[in-house]
Every structure is written in C-alpha cells, then in structure tokens.
Coordinates of C-alpha atoms and ligand atoms in Angstrom, one line a residue:
M1 CA 0.3 0.2 0.3
P2 CA 1.3 3.4 -0.8
N3 CA 2.1 5.3 2.3
P4 CA 0.2 8.5 2.1
P5 CA -2.8 6.7 0.7
Q6 CA -3.4 7.4 -2.8
N7 CA -6.8 5.6 -3.5
L8 CA -9.6 6.2 -0.8
T9 CA -12.8 4.8 -0.7
V10 CA -15.7 7.1 1.1
A11 CA -19.1 6.0 2.2
T12 CA -21.7 7.7 3.7
T13 CA -24.8 6.5 5.3
G14 CA -28.1 7.7 7.4
A15 CA -26.7 8.6 10.5
S16 CA -26.7 12.4 11.8
G17 CA -23.4 14.4 10.7
S18 CA -23.5 15.3 7.2
L19 CA -21.5 18.2 7.8
F20 CA -18.7 16.0 8.5
L21 CA -18.7 14.3 5.3
K22 CA -18.7 17.5 2.9
H23 CA -16.0 18.8 4.9
F24 CA -14.2 15.3 4.4
L25 CA -15.0 15.3 1.0
L26 CA -13.6 18.9 0.6
A27 CA -10.6 18.1 2.1
V28 CA -9.8 14.6 0.0
D29 CA -10.7 16.6 -3.1
S30 CA -7.8 19.5 -2.3
D31 CA -5.4 17.2 -0.9
K32 CA -3.2 16.5 -4.1
R33 CA -1.5 13.3 -2.6
I34 CA -4.8 11.3 -3.2
H35 CA -5.4 10.5 -6.8
A36 CA -8.6 8.5 -6.4
V37 CA -11.9 8.7 -4.7
N38 CA -14.9 6.2 -4.8
F39 CA -17.9 7.3 -3.2
I40 CA -21.0 5.9 -1.7
A41 CA -24.3 7.2 -0.3
S42 CA -27.0 4.9 1.2
D43 CA -30.3 5.9 0.5
S44 CA -31.1 6.8 3.9
A45 CA -27.8 8.9 3.6
L46 CA -29.7 11.0 0.8
R47 CA -32.7 11.5 3.7
V48 CA -30.4 12.8 6.2
M49 CA -28.5 15.0 3.7
A50 CA -31.8 16.4 2.4
E51 CA -32.4 17.6 5.8
E52 CA -29.0 18.5 7.2
L53 CA -27.6 20.3 4.1
A54 CA -30.7 20.6 2.0
L55 CA -30.2 18.6 -1.1
R56 CA -32.1 17.5 -3.4
G57 CA -32.3 14.1 -4.8
R58 CA -29.2 12.1 -6.2
N59 CA -28.5 14.3 -9.4
N60 CA -24.9 15.7 -9.2
L61 CA -24.5 14.5 -5.9
V62 CA -21.1 15.2 -5.5
S63 CA -21.8 18.8 -6.5
Q64 CA -24.3 19.2 -4.7
I65 CA -22.3 18.3 -1.6
L66 CA -19.2 20.2 -2.2
G67 CA -20.6 23.1 -3.9
K68 CA -18.3 22.6 -6.6
S69 CA -18.0 20.0 -9.0
S70 CA -15.0 17.3 -8.7
R71 CA -12.9 15.2 -11.4
K72 CA -11.8 12.9 -8.8
I73 CA -14.4 12.0 -6.5
Q74 CA -16.6 9.2 -8.7
L75 CA -20.0 8.3 -7.6
Q76 CA -20.8 4.5 -7.5
S77 CA -24.3 3.1 -6.7
N78 CA -24.8 1.6 -3.6
A79 CA -26.6 -1.1 -5.5
D80 CA -24.0 -1.8 -7.6
I81 CA -22.1 -5.1 -6.5
G82 CA -20.0 -5.4 -9.6
A83 CA -18.3 -1.9 -8.9
N84 CA -14.6 -1.6 -8.9
I85 CA -14.3 -1.4 -5.2
A86 CA -16.3 -4.4 -4.9
S87 CA -13.3 -6.6 -5.8
G88 CA -9.8 -6.9 -3.6
S89 CA -8.1 -6.8 -6.9
Y90 CA -9.3 -3.2 -7.2
P91 CA -6.4 -1.3 -5.7
V92 CA -7.9 0.7 -2.4
D93 CA -5.9 2.0 0.2
A94 CA -8.0 2.9 2.8
M95 CA -12.0 3.3 3.1
V96 CA -13.9 5.7 5.8
V97 CA -17.9 5.4 6.6
I98 CA -18.6 9.0 7.5
P99 CA -21.0 9.6 9.2
C100 CA -21.4 5.4 9.8
S101 CA -24.9 4.3 11.3
V102 CA -25.2 1.6 13.7
G103 CA -27.3 -0.4 10.9
T104 CA -24.3 0.0 8.5
L105 CA -22.2 -0.6 11.4
A106 CA -24.0 -4.0 12.3
R107 CA -24.1 -5.1 8.8
I108 CA -20.2 -4.7 8.8
A109 CA -19.5 -6.2 11.9
T110 CA -21.8 -9.3 10.8
G111 CA -20.6 -10.0 7.2
D112 CA -23.6 -8.9 5.5
A113 CA -22.2 -7.9 2.3
S114 CA -25.4 -7.4 0.2
H115 CA -24.9 -3.6 -0.7
L116 CA -21.9 -2.0 -2.0
I117 CA -20.9 -0.1 0.9
E118 CA -21.0 -3.3 3.3
R119 CA -19.2 -5.3 0.5
A120 CA -16.4 -2.8 0.0
A121 CA -16.0 -2.6 3.6
D122 CA -15.9 -6.5 3.8
V123 CA -13.3 -6.3 1.2
T124 CA -11.0 -3.5 2.8
L125 CA -11.1 -5.9 6.2
K126 CA -10.4 -9.3 4.2
E127 CA -7.2 -7.4 2.5
K128 CA -6.2 -5.4 5.7
R129 CA -6.3 -2.2 4.7
P130 CA -7.6 0.4 7.3
L131 CA -11.3 0.9 7.6
V132 CA -12.4 3.9 9.7
L133 CA -16.0 3.8 10.8
C134 CA -17.3 7.2 12.1
V135 CA -20.0 5.7 14.1
R136 CA -22.8 8.5 15.3
E137 CA -25.4 7.4 17.6
T138 CA -26.7 8.3 21.0
P139 CA -26.9 6.5 23.8
L140 CA -25.6 3.4 22.7
N141 CA -27.5 0.0 23.6
K142 CA -25.3 -3.1 24.1
I143 CA -26.2 -4.3 20.5
H144 CA -24.0 -1.0 19.0
I145 CA -21.3 -1.6 21.8
R146 CA -20.9 -5.4 20.9
N147 CA -21.1 -4.5 17.0
M148 CA -18.4 -1.7 17.8
Y149 CA -16.1 -4.5 19.7
R150 CA -16.8 -6.8 16.6
A151 CA -16.1 -4.5 13.9
A152 CA -12.8 -3.5 15.9
D153 CA -11.7 -7.0 16.8
A154 CA -11.9 -7.7 12.7
G155 CA -9.3 -4.8 11.9
A156 CA -11.7 -1.9 11.5
T157 CA -10.9 1.5 13.7
V158 CA -14.2 2.9 15.3
F159 CA -13.5 6.8 15.0
P160 CA -16.8 8.3 16.9
L161 CA -18.1 11.1 15.1
I162 CA -17.1 13.2 18.3
P163 CA -15.4 16.8 17.3
T164 CA -12.8 18.5 19.6
F165 CA -13.5 21.5 22.1
Y166 CA -10.4 22.4 22.9
N167 CA -9.4 24.2 19.7
R168 CA -12.6 26.3 20.4
P169 CA -14.3 25.9 17.1
G170 CA -16.0 29.4 16.2
S171 CA -18.7 27.6 14.0
L172 CA -20.1 24.6 12.6
D173 CA -18.0 24.4 9.8
V174 CA -14.8 25.0 11.8
M175 CA -15.9 21.8 14.0
A176 CA -16.5 19.5 11.2
R177 CA -13.2 20.3 9.2
E178 CA -10.9 19.6 12.1
F179 CA -12.6 16.2 12.5
A180 CA -12.0 15.6 8.6
F181 CA -8.7 16.7 9.6
R182 CA -8.2 14.2 12.4
V183 CA -9.7 11.4 10.4
L184 CA -7.2 12.0 7.5
A185 CA -4.1 12.3 9.9
H186 CA -5.1 8.7 11.3
L187 CA -4.7 7.5 7.7
G188 CA -1.4 8.8 7.1
L189 CA -2.5 12.4 5.5
P190 CA -1.7 15.1 8.0
Q191 CA -3.2 18.1 6.8
P192 CA -1.1 21.3 7.3
D193 CA -4.0 23.8 8.4
A194 CA -4.8 21.2 11.3
Y195 CA -5.0 22.4 15.0
R196 CA -2.2 21.3 17.2
W197 CA -2.4 21.3 20.9
K198 CA 0.7 22.3 22.1
G199 CA 0.2 21.8 26.1
Ligands
LIG201 C1 -32.7 12.8 10.1 C2 -32.2 11.2 10.5 C3 -31.4 11.3 11.6 C4 -31.0 10.3 12.0 N1 -29.6 10.1 12.7 C5 -29.4 8.8 13.1 C6 -27.8 8.5 13.5 O1 -27.4 9.3 14.0 N2 -27.7 7.3 13.8 C7 -28.1 6.1 13.1 O2 -27.4 5.0 13.3 N3 -29.3 6.5 12.5 C8 -29.8 7.6 12.2 N4 -31.0 7.6 11.6 C9 -31.7 6.6 10.9 C10 -30.9 5.8 10.0 O3 -30.8 6.6 8.9 C11 -31.5 4.5 9.6 O4 -31.4 3.5 10.8 C12 -31.3 3.7 8.2 O5 -32.1 2.6 8.1 C13 -30.0 3.6 8.0 O6 -29.5 3.1 6.8 P1 -28.2 2.7 6.4 O7 -27.2 2.3 7.4 O8 -28.1 1.9 5.1 O9 -27.7 4.6 5.9 C14 -31.4 8.9 11.2 C15 -32.3 9.0 10.3 C16 -32.8 10.4 10.1 C17 -34.0 10.5 9.0

C-alpha cells in the first residue's frame, strides 16, 4: 500500500452529521496526495443529507455536497455490487464511512455484504486495509457496543463522530473540518491547516 494513501473509498450512511462528510470530501478533493476517490451514499444518507445540507435528490450529488464539481470523486451506486471497489483486486488503500449509522455498523460487523458499502468494507477488512467507521448514535445500546467491538476485532478503527472542543471552534464548519483533518491524519494524511495542541 502506498504511504500516504492515494486511492480512497468514502461511504456515507443515514446517520446524522452530513456536515462532517462535506468537510471530509472537501479535504480529500483538495489534497493532491490523493489521486482517486470512490464515493457511495446509501438511500438513508440521501434522506439525512436532504435535511441537514438541504440537498435535492441524487443528481450531481458530489457537486451538491461540495458546492463545486470534482474530477477526483467518482460516485458509485450502492446497488452495484459489480463496481470496482467490490473486488479486492482493485487497489484501494483505505476506506472511511462517515457518518456511519449503527445499521451499517451492524451489517459490516456481521459480514452482511449485500450492498456496495458493506461489500467494500468487507473487502477492505479481508485485504487487511485500513477501515475507519465514524459511528454516530447516542445513547448506545449493548448491540451497538458489541458491534463496535466486533468491527474493531476484525481490524476496523471505530472513530466515533465526536468533535474536539479544545481548539475552540468558532463555527460548525470549523468543528467539522477539524474532525475531517483528524481522520485524514489517522490515515497518514496530516493536513497543514490542522489545529495542533501545544500543551
Ligand atoms: C434525520 C435522521 C437522522 C438520523 N440519525 C441517525 C444517527 O445519528 N445514527 C443512526 O445510526 N441512525 C440515524 N438515523 C436512522 C438511519 O437513517 C436508519 O437506521 C437507516 O436505516 C440507516 O440506513 P443505512 O445504514 O443504510 O444508511 C437517522 C435518520 C434520520 C431520518
């Protein structure tokens, strides 16, 4: 696997926190170290993004989220289990699910690979590549906690959608952007504008 990663899969699901996805995609779009991004959105993600980002439908989804077009980010259909990222032979370096619903978490943790998001996550784990799950739910029941344990035990990083406050973010955008930077740093893609605690 190239270090830093060059080819990412980004999936988004029906948990709250679409703004975090937006800032993650903006950051990967502008990071020249990343050459290719395959992007998948579940149907429920579209419902939540309609609420939280005032998006309308699937048409030009990436442009709607970013507020501009992207040549790097390719939208894949969640129904297309024949897409490139459904196979371990396609050279993905890492996958991020942001936000990750507890429903998607459950399907990944139990190997239910019936849609592209879960299949791509399953492939990421079997190929021993980094899989980051930005799980968002509160409060957590024992099923959620067990599934987080199962996913972590299989090699995933459970990276809950919990922002930092010690950087005193002045807006929701700053808060979401900083979280995106933390996920990218975790994958070996530190961002020059990230906040650094100096003690
Ligand atoms: C506005 C809205 C907010 C939601 N927030 C969450 C959430 O924070 N976490 C979660 O796990 N599910 C949340 N849900 C429920 C999921 O969307 C639902 O369980 C869905 O079936 C998940 O499907 P998916 O995993 O295929 O995306 C929310 C639904 C809506 C409409």
